[in-house]
Coordinates of C-alpha atoms in Angstrom, one line a residue:
Chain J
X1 CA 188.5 4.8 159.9
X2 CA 185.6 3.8 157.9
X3 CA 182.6 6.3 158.5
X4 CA 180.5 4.4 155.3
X5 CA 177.5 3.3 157.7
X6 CA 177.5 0.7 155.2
X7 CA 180.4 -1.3 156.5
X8 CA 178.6 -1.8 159.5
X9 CA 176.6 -4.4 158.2
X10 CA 177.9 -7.5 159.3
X11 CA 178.6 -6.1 162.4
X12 CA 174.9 -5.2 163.0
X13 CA 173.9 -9.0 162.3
X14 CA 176.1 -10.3 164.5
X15 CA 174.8 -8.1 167.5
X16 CA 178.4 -6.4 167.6
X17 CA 177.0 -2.7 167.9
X18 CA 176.6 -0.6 171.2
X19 CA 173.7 0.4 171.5
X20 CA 174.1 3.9 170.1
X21 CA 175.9 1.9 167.3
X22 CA 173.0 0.2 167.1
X23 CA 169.8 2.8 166.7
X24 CA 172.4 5.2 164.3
X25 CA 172.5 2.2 162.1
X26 CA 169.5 1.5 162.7
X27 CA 168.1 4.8 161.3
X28 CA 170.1 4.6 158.3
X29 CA 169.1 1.0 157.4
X30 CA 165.2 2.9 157.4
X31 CA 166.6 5.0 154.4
X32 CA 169.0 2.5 152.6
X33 CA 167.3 -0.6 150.9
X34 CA 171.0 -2.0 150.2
X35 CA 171.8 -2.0 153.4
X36 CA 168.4 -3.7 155.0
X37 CA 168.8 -6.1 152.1
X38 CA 172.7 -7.2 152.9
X39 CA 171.5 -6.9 156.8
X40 CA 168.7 -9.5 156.2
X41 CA 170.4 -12.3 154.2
X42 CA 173.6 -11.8 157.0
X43 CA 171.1 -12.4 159.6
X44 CA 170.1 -15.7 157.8
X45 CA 173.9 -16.5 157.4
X46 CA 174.3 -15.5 161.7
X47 CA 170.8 -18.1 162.0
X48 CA 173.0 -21.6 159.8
X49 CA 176.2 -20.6 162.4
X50 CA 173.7 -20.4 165.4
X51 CA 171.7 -23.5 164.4
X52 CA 175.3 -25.3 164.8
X53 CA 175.6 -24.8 168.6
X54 CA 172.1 -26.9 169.3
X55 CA 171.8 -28.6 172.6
X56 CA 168.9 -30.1 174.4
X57 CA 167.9 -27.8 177.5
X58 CA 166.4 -29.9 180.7
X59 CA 163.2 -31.3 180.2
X60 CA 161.6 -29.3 183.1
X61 CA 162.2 -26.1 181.1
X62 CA 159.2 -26.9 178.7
X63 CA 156.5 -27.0 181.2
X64 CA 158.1 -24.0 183.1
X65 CA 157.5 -22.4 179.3
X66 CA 154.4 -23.8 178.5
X67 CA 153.2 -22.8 182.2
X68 CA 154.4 -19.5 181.6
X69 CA 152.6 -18.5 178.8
X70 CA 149.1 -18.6 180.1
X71 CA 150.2 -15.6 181.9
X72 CA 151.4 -13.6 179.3
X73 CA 149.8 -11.6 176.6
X74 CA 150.2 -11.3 173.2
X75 CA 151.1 -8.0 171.4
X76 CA 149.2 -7.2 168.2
X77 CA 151.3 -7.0 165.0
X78 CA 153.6 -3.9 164.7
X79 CA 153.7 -1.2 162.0
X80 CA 155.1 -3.6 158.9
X81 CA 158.8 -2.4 158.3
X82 CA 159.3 -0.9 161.3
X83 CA 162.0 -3.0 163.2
X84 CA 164.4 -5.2 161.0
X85 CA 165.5 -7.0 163.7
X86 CA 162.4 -8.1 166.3
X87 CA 161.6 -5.3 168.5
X88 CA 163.5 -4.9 171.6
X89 CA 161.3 -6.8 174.2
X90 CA 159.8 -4.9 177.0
X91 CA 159.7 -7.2 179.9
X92 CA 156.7 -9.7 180.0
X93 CA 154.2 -8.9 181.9
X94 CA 151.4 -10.8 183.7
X95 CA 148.0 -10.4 182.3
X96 CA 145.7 -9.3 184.4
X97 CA 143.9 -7.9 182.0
X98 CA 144.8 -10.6 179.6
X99 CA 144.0 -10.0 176.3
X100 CA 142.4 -12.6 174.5
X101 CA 144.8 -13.6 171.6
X102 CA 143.1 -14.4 168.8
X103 CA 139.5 -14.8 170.3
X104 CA 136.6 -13.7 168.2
X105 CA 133.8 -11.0 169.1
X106 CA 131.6 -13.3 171.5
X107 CA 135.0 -14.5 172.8
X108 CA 135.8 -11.5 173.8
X109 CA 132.3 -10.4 175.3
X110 CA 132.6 -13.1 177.5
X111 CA 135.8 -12.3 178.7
X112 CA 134.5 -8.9 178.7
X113 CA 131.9 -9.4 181.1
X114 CA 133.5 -11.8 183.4
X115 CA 135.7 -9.0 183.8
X116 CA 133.1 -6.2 184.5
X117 CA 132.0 -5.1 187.7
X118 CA 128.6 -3.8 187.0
X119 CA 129.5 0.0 188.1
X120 CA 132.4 -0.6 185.6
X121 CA 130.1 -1.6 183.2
X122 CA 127.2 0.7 183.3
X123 CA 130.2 3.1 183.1
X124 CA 130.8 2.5 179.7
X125 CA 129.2 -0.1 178.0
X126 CA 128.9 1.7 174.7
X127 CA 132.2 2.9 174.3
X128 CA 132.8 -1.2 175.0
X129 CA 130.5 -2.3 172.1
X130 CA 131.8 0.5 170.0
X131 CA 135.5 -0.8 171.1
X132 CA 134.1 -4.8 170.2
X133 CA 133.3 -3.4 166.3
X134 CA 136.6 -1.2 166.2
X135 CA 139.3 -4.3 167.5
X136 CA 138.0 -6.4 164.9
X137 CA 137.5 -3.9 162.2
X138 CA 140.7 -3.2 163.3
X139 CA 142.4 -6.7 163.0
X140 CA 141.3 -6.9 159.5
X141 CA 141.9 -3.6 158.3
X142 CA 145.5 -4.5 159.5
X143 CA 147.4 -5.9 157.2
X144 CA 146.6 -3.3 155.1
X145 CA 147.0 0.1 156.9
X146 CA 149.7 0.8 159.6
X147 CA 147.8 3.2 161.1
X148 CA 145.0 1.0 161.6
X149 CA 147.6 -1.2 163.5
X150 CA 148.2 1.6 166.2
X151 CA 144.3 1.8 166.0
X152 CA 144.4 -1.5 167.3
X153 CA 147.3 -1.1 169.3
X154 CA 145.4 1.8 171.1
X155 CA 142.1 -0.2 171.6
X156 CA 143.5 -2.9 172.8
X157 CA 145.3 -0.3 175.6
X158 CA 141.4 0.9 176.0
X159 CA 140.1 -2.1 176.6
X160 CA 143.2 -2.8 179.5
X161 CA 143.0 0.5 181.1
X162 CA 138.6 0.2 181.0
X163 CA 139.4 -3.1 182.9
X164 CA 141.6 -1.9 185.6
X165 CA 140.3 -1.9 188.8
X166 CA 141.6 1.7 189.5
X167 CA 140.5 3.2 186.5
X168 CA 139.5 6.7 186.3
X169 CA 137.4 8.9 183.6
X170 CA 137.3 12.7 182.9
X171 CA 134.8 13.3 180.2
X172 CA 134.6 16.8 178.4
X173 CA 133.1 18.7 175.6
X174 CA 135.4 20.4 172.6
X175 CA 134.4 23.4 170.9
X176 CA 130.4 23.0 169.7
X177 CA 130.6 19.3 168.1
X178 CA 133.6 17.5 169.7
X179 CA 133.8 15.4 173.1
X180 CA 137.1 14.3 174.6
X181 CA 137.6 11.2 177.0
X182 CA 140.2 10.1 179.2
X183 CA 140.8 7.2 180.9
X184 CA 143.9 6.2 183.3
X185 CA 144.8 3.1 185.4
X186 CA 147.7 4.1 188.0
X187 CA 148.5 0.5 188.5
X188 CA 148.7 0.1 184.8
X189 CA 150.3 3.3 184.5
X190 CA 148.5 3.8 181.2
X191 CA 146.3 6.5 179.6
X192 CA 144.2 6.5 176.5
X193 CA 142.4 9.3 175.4
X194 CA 139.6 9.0 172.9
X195 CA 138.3 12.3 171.0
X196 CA 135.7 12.5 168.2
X197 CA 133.8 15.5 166.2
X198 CA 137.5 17.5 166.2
X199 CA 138.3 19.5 163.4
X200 CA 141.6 18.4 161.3
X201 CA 144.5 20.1 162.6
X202 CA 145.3 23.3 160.8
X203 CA 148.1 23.3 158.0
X204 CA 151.3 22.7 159.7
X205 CA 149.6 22.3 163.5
X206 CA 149.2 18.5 165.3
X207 CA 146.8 18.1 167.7
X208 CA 149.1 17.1 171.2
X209 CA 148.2 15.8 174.4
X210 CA 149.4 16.6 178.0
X211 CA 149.7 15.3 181.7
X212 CA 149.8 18.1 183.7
X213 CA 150.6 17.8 187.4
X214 CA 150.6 21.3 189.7
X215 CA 151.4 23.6 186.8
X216 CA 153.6 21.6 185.2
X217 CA 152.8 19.6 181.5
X218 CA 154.4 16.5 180.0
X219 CA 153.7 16.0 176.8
X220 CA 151.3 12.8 176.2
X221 CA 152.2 12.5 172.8
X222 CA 151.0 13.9 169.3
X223 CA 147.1 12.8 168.8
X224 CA 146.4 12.2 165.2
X225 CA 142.8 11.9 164.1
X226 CA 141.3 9.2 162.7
X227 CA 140.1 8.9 159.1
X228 CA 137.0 8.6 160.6
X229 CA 135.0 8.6 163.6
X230 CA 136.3 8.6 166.8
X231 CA 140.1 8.6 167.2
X232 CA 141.8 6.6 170.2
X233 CA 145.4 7.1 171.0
X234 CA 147.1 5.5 173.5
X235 CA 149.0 8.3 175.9
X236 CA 153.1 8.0 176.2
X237 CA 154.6 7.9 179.3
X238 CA 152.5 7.4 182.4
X239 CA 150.1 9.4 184.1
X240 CA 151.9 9.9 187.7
X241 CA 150.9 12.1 189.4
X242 CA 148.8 13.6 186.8
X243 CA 145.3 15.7 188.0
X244 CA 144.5 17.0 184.5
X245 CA 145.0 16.0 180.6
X246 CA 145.0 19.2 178.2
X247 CA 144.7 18.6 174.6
X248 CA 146.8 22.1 172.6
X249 CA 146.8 22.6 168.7
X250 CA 151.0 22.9 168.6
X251 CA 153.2 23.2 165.5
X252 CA 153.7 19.9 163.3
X253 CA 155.5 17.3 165.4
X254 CA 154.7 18.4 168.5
X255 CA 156.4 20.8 171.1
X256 CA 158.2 20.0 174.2
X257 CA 155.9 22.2 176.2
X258 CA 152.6 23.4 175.5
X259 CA 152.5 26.7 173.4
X260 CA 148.6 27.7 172.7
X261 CA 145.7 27.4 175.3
X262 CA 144.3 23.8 175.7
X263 CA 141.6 23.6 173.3
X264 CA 139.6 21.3 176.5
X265 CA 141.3 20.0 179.9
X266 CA 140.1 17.1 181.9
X267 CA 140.1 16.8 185.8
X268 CA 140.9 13.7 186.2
X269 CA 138.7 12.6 189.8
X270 CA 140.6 11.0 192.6
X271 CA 141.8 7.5 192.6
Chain T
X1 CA 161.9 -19.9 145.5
X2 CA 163.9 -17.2 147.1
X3 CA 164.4 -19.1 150.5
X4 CA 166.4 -22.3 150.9
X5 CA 164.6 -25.2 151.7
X6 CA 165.6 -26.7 155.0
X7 CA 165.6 -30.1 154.6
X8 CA 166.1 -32.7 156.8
X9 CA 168.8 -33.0 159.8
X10 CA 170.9 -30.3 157.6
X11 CA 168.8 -27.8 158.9
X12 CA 171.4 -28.0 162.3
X13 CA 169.6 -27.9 165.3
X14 CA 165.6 -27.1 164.3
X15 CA 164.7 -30.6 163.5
X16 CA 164.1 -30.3 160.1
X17 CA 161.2 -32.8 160.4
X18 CA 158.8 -30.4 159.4
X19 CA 160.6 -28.0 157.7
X20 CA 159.0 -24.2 156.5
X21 CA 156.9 -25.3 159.0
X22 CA 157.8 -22.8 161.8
X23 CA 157.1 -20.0 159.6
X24 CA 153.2 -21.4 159.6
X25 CA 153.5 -22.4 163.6
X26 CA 154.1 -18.8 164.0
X27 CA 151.3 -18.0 162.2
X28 CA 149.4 -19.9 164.3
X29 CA 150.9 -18.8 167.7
X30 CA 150.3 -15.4 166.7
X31 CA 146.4 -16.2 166.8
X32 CA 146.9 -17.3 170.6
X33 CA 147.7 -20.9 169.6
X34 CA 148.5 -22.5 172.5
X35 CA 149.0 -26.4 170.9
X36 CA 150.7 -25.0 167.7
X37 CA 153.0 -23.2 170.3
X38 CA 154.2 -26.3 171.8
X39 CA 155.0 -27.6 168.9
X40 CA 157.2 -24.9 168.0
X41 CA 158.7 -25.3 171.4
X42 CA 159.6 -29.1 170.3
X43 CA 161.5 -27.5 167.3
X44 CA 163.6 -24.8 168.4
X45 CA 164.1 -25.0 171.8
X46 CA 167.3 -26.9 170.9
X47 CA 168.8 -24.7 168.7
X48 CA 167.7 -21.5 171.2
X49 CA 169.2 -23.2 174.1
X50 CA 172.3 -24.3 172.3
X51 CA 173.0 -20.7 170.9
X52 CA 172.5 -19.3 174.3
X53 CA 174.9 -21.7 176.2
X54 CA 177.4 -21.0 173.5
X55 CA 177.1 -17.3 174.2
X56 CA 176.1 -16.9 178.2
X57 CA 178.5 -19.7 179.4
X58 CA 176.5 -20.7 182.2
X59 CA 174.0 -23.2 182.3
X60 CA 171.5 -21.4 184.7
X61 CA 171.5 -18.3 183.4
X62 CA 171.2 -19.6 179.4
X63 CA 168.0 -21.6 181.0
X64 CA 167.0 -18.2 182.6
X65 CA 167.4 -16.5 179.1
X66 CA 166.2 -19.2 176.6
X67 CA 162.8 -19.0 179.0
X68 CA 162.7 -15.5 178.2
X69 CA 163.5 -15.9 174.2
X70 CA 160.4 -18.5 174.6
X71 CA 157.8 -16.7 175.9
X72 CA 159.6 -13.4 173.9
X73 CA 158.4 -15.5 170.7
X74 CA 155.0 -16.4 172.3
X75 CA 154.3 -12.6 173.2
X76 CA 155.8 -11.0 169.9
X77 CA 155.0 -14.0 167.0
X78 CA 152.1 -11.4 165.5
X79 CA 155.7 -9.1 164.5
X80 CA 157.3 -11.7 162.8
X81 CA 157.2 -10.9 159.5
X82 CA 158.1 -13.9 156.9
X83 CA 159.1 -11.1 154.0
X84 CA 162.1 -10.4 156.2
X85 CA 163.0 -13.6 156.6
X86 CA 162.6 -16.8 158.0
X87 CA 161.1 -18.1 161.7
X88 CA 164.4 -19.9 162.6
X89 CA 166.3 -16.9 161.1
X90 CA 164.0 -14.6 163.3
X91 CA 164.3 -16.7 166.3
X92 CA 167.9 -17.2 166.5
X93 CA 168.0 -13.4 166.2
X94 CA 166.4 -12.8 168.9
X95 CA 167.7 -15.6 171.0
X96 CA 171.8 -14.3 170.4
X97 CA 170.5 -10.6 170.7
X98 CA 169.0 -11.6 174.0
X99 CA 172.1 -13.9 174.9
X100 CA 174.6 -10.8 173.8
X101 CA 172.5 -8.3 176.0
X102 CA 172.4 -10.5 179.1
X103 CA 176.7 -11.2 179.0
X104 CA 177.2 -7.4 178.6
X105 CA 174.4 -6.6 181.5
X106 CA 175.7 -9.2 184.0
X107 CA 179.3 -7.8 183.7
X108 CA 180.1 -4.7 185.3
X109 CA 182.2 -2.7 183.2
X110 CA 184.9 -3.4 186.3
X111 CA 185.1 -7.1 185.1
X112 CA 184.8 -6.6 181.3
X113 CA 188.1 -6.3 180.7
X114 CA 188.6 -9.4 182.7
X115 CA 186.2 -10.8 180.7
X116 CA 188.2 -9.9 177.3
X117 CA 191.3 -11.2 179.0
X118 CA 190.0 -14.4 180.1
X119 CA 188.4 -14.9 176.5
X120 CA 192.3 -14.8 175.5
X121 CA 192.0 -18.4 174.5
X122 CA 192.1 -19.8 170.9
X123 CA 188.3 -18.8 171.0
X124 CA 187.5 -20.5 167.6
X125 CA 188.5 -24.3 169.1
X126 CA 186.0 -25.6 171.1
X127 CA 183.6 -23.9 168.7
X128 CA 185.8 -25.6 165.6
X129 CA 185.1 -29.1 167.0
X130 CA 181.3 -28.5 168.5
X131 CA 180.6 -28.0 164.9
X132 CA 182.8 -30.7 163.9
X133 CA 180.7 -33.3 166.1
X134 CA 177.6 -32.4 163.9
X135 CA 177.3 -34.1 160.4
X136 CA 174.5 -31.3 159.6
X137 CA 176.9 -28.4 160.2
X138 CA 179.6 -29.9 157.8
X139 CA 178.6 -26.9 155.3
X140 CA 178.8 -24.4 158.0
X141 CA 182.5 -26.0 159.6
X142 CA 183.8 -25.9 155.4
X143 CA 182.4 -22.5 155.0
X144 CA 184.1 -21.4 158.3
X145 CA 187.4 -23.4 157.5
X146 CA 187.0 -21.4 153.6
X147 CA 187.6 -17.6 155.5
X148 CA 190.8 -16.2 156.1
X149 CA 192.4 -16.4 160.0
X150 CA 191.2 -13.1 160.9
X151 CA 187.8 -13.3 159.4
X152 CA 187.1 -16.4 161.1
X153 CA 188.5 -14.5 164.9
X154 CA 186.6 -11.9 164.4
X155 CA 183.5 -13.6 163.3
X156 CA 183.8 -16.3 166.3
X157 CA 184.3 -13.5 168.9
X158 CA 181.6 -11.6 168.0
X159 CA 178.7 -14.2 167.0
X160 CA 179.9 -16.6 169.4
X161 CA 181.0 -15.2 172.4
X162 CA 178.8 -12.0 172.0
X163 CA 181.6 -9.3 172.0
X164 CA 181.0 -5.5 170.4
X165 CA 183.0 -5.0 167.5
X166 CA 185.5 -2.5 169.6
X167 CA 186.3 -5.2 172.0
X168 CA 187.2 -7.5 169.3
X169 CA 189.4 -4.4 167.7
X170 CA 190.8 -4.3 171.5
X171 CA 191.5 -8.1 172.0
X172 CA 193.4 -8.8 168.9
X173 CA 195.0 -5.1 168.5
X174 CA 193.2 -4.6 165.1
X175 CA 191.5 -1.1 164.3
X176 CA 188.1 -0.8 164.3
X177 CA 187.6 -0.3 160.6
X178 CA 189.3 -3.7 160.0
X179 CA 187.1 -5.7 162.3
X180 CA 184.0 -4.0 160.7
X181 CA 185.0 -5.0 156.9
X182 CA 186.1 -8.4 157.9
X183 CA 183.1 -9.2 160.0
X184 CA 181.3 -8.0 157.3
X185 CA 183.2 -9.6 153.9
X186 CA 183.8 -12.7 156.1
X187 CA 179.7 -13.3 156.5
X188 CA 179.4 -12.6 153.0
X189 CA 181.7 -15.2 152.0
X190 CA 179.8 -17.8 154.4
X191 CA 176.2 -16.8 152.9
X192 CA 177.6 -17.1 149.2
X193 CA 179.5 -20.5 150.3
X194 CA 176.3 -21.9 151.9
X195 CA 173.7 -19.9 149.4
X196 CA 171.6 -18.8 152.3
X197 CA 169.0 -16.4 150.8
X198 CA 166.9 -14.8 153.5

């Protein structure tokens, strides 16, 4: 039996891994730069025997395509180096909220207040303008900076989840200097939670967020501050049932449940 | 001048017209590009629909799939990354990735050994003379002709008819550790035959 994750190679570039195969190797290929190197010209090699197999599909399949498109929205770039292979599609979803590939800052003010009903916008218009600056500060701080691409990633969740029609805010101060934000779409099933004027975590503590639902907290995900200014951070998993999101100070990496009091906790109102 | 250039029809299957040129079409997609995307569309739906067919079997449900490597592309062309490789390389990846996953979804582990069974044929055949019919892939049918017997089976099984490495150890009553090394020596042996780079 060969345990050498090496071997595995060839397999892995023909798609010939389960999929526990598949995220082992996967994990080792982030650690060896043979490895991703060998995987990346067999890839190339799989491509010349794929090319081999054309055939023309019906004609009527480019206009479903083309048709299709319009609907769907485009993700920003990922973190450089993070998938080897193209990352595992989620399905496509219809954009309601479509965001505007590619459009520039007026572009996208349009489409911003075409979108807006004028409660919605009253409700936050600054965090909007401030949201305008960060996207495209964002898309050209990207290439540089993969944590300016979950920046992005994350405003461009803040601009969907301001958008939604079912949207819902809890606002709240932390300590003295900092404010905390929420916002959640149920029908999205998306949070974002934007926080500025925190403190840096203590040595060896991450900041982590929380849904909590009758007494009990899911974690939200670790909330990393910005360099700078205000950080947004796109929640994991989806609010549910949520009524509250707690931010807790919890050792490096996170916790599976929270540990210390919630530095601030946000009601979430009713839908 | 680390890729190779893909010139002409030789390029099999991405009309090699406009060759390199998908890697900037991308580019341009990625930017919300709706023209630049039906361009690309012209050049690979081909070679997208062609792998699929080979790998899903059935006409309707390779359409199905190669609409959902399409619009995959259109949603996800700001991820491509043109260090790692090249567009046709990074679309064909995700077209037999997506063709594997949907013949190991649609059968129920009740009919996968069916499946195997049924796959008992001289699997390499109808592939061996598809690529025959293709002046372009006259490298790829002398590179495949250059491996030995079993790195050629194990090769077709997996790439082409989208099999897991085990099931290919199971069909032709090799252990595992042999179909790994000879899926793996055998590729090399067709990239250094064919000098594909990345």
């Amino acid at each position: 039996v060969t345990d050498d994750p090496h071997a595995l190679t060839g397999a892995y570039a023909v798609d010939a891994l389960s999929p526990d195969e598949r995220t082992a190797f996967e994990a080792h290929l982030r650690g060896c730069a043979e490895c991703a190197e060998e995987v990346l010209s067999l890839q190339a090699t799989a491509a010349r025997l794929g090319a081999t197999a054309a055939a023309a599909p019906p004609p009527s399949l480019r206009a479903d395509v083309l048709g299709r498109i319009r609907t769907v929205r485009q993700l920003p770039p990922d973190r450089a180096g993070a998938d080897v292979l193209p990352s595992v599609p989620e399905a496509a979803e219809p954009s309601q909220a479509g965001w505007p590939g590619g459009a520039g800052l007026p572009a996208i003010l349009r489409w911003w207040q075409r979108r807006w009903e004028p409660w919605q916008a009253g409700l936050a218009a600054a965090a909007c303008l401030a949201t305008v600056a960060a996207v495209t500060l964002g898309v050209v701080a990207v290439r540089q900076d993969h944590r300016a691409d979950r920046a992005v990633a994350a405003q461009a969740a803040l601009v969907r989840v301001l958008a939604a029609p079912d949207v819902r805010v809890a606002a709240g101060p932390v300590g003295t200097v900092g404010r905390a934000r929420v916002l959640v779409s149920d029908t999205l099933d998306e949070g974002v939670l934007v926080v500025d004027g925190l403190p840096d975590a203590p040595a060896g503590r991450s900041y982590q967020a929380w849904y909590v639902a009758g007494g009990t907290a899911r974690s939200a995900g670790l909330v990393p501050l910005a360099a700078s200014g205000p950080t947004t951070r796109e929640l994991d998993g989806d609010p549910g049932n949520a009524t509250t999101v707690a931010l807790t100070i919890e050792p490096a990496g996170g916790s599976d449940q929270p540990t210390t009091k919630p530095i601030v906790a946000l009601s979430l109102p009713g839908s | 001048m680390s890729r190779p250039r893909s010139g002409g029809p030789a390029e099999g299957g991405l009309r090699g017209r406009r060759s390199g040129n998908d890697d900037v079409l991308l580019r341009q997609v990625a930017r919300g590009d709706e023209a630049a995307f039906a361009t690309l569309y012209d050049d690979v739906a081909d070679a997208v629909y062609g792998l699929v067919l080979r790998v899903v079997r059935d006409q309707a449900q390779s359409e199905e799939v190669t609409q959902e490597v399409l619009v995959e592309i259109w949603r996800t062309a700001a991820r491509f990354d043109p260090a790692r490789g090249s567009a046709k390389t990074w679309i064909l990846a995700m077209a037999h990735r997506r063709a594997v996953d949907r013949v190991r979804t649609a059968q129920a582990a009740a009919d996968r050994d069916d499946r195997v069974g049924r796959l008992h044929l001289p699997a390499h055949d109808d592939v061996a003379e598809a690529v025959q019919n293709r002046l372009e892939s006259e490298q790829v049918r002398r590179a495949l002709a250059d491996l030995t017997d079993v790195q050629r089976e194990v090769i077709t099984l997996a790439y082409y008819r989208g099999l897991t490495h085990r099931e290919v150890a199971d069909l032709l009553g090799l252990p595992l550790g042999t179909v790994k090394t000879r899926l793996r020596d055998g590729l090399i042996r067709i990239r250094d035959a064919m000098g594909v780079q990345r």
